[in-house]
mmCIF file of C-alpha atoms in Angstrom:
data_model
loop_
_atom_site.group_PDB
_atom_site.id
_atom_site.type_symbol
_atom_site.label_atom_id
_atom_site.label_comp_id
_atom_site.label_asym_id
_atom_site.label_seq_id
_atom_site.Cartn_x
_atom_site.Cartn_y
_atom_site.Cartn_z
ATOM 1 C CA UNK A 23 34.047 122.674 106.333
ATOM 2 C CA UNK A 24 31.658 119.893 107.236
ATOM 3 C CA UNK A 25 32.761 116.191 108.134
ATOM 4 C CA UNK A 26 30.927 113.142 109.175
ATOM 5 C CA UNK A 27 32.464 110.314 110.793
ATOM 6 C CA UNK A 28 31.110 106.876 111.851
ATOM 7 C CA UNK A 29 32.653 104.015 113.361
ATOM 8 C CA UNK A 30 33.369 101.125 113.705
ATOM 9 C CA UNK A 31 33.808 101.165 110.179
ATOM 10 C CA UNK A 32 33.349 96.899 110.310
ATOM 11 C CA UNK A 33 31.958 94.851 113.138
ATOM 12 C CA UNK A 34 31.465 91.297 113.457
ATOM 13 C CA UNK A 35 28.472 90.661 115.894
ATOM 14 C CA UNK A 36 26.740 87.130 117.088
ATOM 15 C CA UNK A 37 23.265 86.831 116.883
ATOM 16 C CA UNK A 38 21.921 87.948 120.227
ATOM 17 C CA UNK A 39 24.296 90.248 120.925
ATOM 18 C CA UNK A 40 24.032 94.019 121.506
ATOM 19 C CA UNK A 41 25.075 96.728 119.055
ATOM 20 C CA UNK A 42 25.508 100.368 118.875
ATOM 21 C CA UNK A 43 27.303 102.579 115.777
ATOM 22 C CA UNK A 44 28.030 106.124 116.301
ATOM 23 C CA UNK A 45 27.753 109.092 113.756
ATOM 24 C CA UNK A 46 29.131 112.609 115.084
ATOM 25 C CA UNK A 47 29.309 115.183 112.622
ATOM 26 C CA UNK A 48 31.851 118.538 112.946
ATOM 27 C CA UNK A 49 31.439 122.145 111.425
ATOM 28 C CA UNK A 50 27.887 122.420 111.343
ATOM 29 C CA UNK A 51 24.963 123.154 114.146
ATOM 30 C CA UNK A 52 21.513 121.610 114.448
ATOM 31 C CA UNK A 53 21.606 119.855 111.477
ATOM 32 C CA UNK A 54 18.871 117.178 110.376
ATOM 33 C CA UNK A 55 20.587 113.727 110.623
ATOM 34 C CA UNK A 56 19.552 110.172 108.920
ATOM 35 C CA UNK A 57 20.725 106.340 109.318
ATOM 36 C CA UNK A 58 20.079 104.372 106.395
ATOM 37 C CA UNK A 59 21.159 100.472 106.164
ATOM 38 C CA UNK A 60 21.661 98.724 103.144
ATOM 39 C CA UNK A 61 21.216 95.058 102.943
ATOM 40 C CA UNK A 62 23.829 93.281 100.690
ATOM 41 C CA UNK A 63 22.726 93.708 96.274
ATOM 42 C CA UNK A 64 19.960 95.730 97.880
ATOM 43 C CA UNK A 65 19.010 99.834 97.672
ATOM 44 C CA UNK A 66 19.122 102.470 100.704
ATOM 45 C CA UNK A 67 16.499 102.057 103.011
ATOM 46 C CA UNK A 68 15.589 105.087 105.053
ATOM 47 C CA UNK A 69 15.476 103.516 109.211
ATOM 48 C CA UNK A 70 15.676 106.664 111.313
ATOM 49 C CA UNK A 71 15.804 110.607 111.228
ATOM 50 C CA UNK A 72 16.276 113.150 113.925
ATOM 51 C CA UNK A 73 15.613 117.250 113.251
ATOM 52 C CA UNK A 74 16.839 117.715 116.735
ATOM 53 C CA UNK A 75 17.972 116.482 120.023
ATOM 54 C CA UNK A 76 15.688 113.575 121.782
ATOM 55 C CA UNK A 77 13.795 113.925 118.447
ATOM 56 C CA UNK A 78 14.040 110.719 116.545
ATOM 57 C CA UNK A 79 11.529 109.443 113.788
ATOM 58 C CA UNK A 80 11.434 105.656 112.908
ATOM 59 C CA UNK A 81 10.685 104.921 109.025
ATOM 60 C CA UNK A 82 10.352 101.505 109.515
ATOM 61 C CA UNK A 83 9.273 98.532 112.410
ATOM 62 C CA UNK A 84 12.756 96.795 113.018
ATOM 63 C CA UNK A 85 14.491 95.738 115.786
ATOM 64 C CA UNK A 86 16.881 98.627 116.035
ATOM 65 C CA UNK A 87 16.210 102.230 117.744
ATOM 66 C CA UNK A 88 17.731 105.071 117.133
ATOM 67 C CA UNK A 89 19.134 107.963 119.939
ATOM 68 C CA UNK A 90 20.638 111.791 119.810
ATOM 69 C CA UNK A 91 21.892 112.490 123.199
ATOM 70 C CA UNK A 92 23.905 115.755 121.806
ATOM 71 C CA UNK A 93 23.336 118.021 118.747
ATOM 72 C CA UNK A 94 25.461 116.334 116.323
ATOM 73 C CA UNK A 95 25.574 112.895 117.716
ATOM 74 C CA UNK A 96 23.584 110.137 116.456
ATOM 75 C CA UNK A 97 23.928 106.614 117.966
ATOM 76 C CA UNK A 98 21.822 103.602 116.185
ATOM 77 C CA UNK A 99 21.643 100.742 118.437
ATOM 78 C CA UNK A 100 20.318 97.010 119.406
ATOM 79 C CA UNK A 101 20.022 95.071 122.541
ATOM 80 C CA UNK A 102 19.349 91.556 120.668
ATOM 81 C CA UNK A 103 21.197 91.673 117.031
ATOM 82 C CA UNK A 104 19.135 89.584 114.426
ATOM 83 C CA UNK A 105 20.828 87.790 111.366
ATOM 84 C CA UNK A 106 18.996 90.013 109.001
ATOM 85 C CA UNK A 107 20.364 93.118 110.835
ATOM 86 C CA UNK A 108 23.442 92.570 108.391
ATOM 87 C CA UNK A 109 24.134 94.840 105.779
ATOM 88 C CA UNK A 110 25.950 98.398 105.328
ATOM 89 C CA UNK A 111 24.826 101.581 107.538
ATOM 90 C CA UNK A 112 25.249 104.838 106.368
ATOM 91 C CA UNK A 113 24.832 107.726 108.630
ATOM 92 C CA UNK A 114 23.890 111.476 106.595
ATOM 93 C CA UNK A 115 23.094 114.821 108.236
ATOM 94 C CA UNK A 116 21.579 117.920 106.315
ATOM 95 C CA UNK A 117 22.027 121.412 107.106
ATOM 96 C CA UNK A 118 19.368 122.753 109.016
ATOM 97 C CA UNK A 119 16.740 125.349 108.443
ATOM 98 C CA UNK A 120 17.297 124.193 104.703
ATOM 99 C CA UNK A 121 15.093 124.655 101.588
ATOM 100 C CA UNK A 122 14.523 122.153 98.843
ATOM 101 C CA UNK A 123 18.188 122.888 97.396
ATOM 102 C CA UNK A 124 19.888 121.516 100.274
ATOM 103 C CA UNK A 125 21.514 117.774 100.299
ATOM 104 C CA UNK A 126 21.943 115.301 102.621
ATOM 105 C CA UNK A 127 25.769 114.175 102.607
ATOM 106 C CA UNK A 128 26.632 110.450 103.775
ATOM 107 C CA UNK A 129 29.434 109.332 105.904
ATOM 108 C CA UNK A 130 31.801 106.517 104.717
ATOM 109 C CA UNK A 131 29.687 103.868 106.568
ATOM 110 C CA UNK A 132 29.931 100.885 109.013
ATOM 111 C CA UNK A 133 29.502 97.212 107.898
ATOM 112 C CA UNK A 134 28.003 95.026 110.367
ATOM 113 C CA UNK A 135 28.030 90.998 109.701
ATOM 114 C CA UNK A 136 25.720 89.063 112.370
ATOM 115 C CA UNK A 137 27.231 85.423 112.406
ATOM 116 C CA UNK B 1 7.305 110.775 97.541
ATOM 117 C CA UNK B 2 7.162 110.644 93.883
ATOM 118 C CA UNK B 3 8.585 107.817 92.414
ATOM 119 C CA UNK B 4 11.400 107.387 89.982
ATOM 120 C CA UNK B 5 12.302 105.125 87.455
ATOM 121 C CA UNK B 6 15.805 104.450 86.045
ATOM 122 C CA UNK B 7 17.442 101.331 83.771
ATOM 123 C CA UNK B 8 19.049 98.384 85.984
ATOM 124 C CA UNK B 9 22.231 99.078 84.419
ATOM 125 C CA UNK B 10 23.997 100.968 81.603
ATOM 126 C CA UNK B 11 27.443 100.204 79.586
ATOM 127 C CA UNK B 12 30.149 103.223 78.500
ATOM 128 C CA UNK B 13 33.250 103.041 77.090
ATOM 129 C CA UNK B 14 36.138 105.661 78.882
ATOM 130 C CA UNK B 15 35.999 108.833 77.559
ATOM 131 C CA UNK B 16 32.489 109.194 75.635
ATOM 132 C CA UNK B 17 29.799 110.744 77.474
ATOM 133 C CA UNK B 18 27.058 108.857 79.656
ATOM 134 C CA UNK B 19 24.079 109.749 79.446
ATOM 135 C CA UNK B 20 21.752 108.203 82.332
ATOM 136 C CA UNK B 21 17.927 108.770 82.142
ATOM 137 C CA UNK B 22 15.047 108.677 85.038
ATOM 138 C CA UNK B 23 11.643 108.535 84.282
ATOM 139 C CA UNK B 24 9.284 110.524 87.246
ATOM 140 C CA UNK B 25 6.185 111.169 86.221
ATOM 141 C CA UNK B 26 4.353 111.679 89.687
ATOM 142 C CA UNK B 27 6.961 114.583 90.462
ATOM 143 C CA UNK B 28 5.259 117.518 92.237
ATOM 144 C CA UNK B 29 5.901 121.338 91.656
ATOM 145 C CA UNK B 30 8.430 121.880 94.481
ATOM 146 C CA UNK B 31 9.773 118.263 94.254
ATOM 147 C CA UNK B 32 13.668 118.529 93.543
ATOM 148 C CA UNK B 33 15.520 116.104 91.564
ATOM 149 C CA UNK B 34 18.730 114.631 92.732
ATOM 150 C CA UNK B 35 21.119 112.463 91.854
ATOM 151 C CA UNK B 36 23.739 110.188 93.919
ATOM 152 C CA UNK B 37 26.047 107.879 93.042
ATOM 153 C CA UNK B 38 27.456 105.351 95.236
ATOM 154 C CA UNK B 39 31.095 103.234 94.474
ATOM 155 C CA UNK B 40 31.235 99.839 95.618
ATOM 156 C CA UNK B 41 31.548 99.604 99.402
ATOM 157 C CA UNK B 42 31.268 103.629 99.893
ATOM 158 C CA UNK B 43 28.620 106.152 101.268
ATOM 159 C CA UNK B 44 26.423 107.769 98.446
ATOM 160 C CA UNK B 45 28.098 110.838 97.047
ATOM 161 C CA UNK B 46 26.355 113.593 95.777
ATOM 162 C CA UNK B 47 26.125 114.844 92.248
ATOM 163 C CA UNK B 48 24.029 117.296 91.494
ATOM 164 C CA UNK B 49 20.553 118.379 91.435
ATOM 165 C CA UNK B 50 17.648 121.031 90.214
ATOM 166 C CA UNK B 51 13.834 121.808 90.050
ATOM 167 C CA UNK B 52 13.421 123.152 86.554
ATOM 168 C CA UNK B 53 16.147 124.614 84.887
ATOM 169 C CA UNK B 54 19.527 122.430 83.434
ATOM 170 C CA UNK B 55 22.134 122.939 85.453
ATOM 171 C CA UNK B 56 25.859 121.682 85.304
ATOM 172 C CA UNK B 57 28.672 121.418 87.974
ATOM 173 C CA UNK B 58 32.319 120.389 87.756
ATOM 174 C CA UNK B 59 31.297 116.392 88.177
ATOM 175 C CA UNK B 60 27.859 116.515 85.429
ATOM 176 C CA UNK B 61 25.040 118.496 84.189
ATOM 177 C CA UNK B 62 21.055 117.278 84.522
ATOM 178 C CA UNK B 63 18.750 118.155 81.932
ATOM 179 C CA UNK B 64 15.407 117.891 83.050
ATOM 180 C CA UNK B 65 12.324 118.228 80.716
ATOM 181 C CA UNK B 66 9.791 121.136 80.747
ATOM 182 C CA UNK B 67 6.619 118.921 81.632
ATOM 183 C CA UNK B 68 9.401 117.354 84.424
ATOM 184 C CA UNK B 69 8.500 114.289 83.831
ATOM 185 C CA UNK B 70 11.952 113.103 82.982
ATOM 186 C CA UNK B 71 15.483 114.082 83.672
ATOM 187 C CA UNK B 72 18.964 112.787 82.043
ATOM 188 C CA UNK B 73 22.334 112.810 84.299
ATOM 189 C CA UNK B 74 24.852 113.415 81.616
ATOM 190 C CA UNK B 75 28.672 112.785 82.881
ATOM 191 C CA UNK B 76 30.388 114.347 79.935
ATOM 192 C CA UNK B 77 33.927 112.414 79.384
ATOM 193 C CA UNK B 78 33.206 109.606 81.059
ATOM 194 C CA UNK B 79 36.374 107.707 83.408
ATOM 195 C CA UNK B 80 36.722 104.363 84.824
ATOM 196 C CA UNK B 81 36.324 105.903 88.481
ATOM 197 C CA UNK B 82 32.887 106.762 87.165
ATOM 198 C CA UNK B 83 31.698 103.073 87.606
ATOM 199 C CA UNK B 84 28.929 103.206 90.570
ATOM 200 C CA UNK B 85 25.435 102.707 90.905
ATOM 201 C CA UNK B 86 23.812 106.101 90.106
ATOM 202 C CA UNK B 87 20.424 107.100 91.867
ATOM 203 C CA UNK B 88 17.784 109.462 90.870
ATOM 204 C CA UNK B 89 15.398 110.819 93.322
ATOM 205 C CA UNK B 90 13.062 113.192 93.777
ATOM 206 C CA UNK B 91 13.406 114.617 97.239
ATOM 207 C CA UNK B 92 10.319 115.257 99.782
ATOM 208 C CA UNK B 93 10.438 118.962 100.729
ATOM 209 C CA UNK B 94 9.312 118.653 104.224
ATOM 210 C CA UNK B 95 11.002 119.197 107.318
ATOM 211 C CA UNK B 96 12.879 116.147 107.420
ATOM 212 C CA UNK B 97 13.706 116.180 103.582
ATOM 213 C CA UNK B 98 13.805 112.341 103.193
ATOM 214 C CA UNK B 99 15.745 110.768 100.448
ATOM 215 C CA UNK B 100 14.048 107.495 98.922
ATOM 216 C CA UNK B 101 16.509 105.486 97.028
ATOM 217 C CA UNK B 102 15.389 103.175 94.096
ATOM 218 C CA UNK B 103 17.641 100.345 93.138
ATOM 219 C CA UNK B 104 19.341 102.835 90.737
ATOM 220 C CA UNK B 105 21.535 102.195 87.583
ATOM 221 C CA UNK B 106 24.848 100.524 87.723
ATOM 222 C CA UNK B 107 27.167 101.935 85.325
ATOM 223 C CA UNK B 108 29.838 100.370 84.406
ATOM 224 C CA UNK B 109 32.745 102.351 81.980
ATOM 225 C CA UNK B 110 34.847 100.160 79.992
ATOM 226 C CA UNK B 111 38.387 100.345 78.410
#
């Protein structure tokens, strides 16, 4: 069977500082994988996805990036954290060649407060 | 993407079934719809999904309308571990198979 992990699951960060989150995922090969950040009251918002290795896609202009160094690793990251970098970020990977019937599942998510 | 449409939030008492509509009226022909839910503080689970046809699973079934236009998540006996924000969306087919999420409905089951 499949599992995602991602950690830390909370991390306290000053403004300024650096940041990186890690999301591996076991029992699966080449899959599609996704980082998503919710702010706090707010929806998902899509920020990066990745359909393969060095391949990464940015949904939105922010002052994160996004990295896949291996085939089921998936590293979101920061050199200068930003108070509204806050909120709740939930790595998902999909199961790759798909069709439209296959889902994306989410990992349990890491919660990152910039003081 | 096509857009979806759901209520802010919904009541249930424990028990009684909950029936959760989404209004998407832009949906495409190959467009899936899915649903999520997401409890407080968790990743987004998934529930269930189809393109034309109900279908049903251990956790709900979806009903979606022949023009497509609208779908109903229906959790049939309804439990206090049911209370989440539920999400509706219709899923880009693409390569990367993006999932858009709304604001969704928060449901909330009651004694």
């Amino acid at each position: 069977s499949q599992t995602i992990h991602q950690w830390p699951a909370t991390l306290v960060q000053p403004v300024g500082s650096p940041l990186s989150l890690e999301c591996t995922v076991e029992g699966t090969s080449n899959p599609n994988l996704y980082w998503y950040r919710q702010a706090a009251g707010r929806g998902l918002q899509l920020l990066f996805y990745s359909v393969g290795i060095g391949q990464i896609s940015s949904e939105v202009p922010q002052n994160l990036s996004a990295s896949r160094p291996q085939d089921r690793q998936f590293i979101l990251s920061s050199k200068k954290l930003l108070l509204s970098d806050s909120g709740f970020y939930l790595c998902a990977w999909r199961r790759r060649p798909g069709n439209g019937r296959d889902t994306q599942y989410f990992g349990p998510g890491t919660r990152l407060t910039v003081l | 993407d096509a857009k979806t449409t759901q209520p802010t939030s919904m009541d249930c008492a424990e028990g009684r079934a909950a029936n959760l509509p989404c209004n998407h009226s832009t949906i495409s022909g190959n467009e899936y719809v899915y649903w999520y839910r997401q409890i407080h503080s968790q990743g987004p689970q998934y529930i269930i999904h189809g393109l034309k046809n109900n279908e049903t699973n251990e956790m709900a079934s979806l009903i979606i309308t022949e023009d497509r236009k609208s779908s109903t998540l229906i959790l049939p006996h309804a439990t206090l571990r049911d209370t989440a924000v539920y999400y509706c969306i219709v899923r880009d087919t693409g390569t990367a198979s993006k999932l858009t999420f709304g604001t969704g409905t928060r449901l909330q089951v009651t004694l």
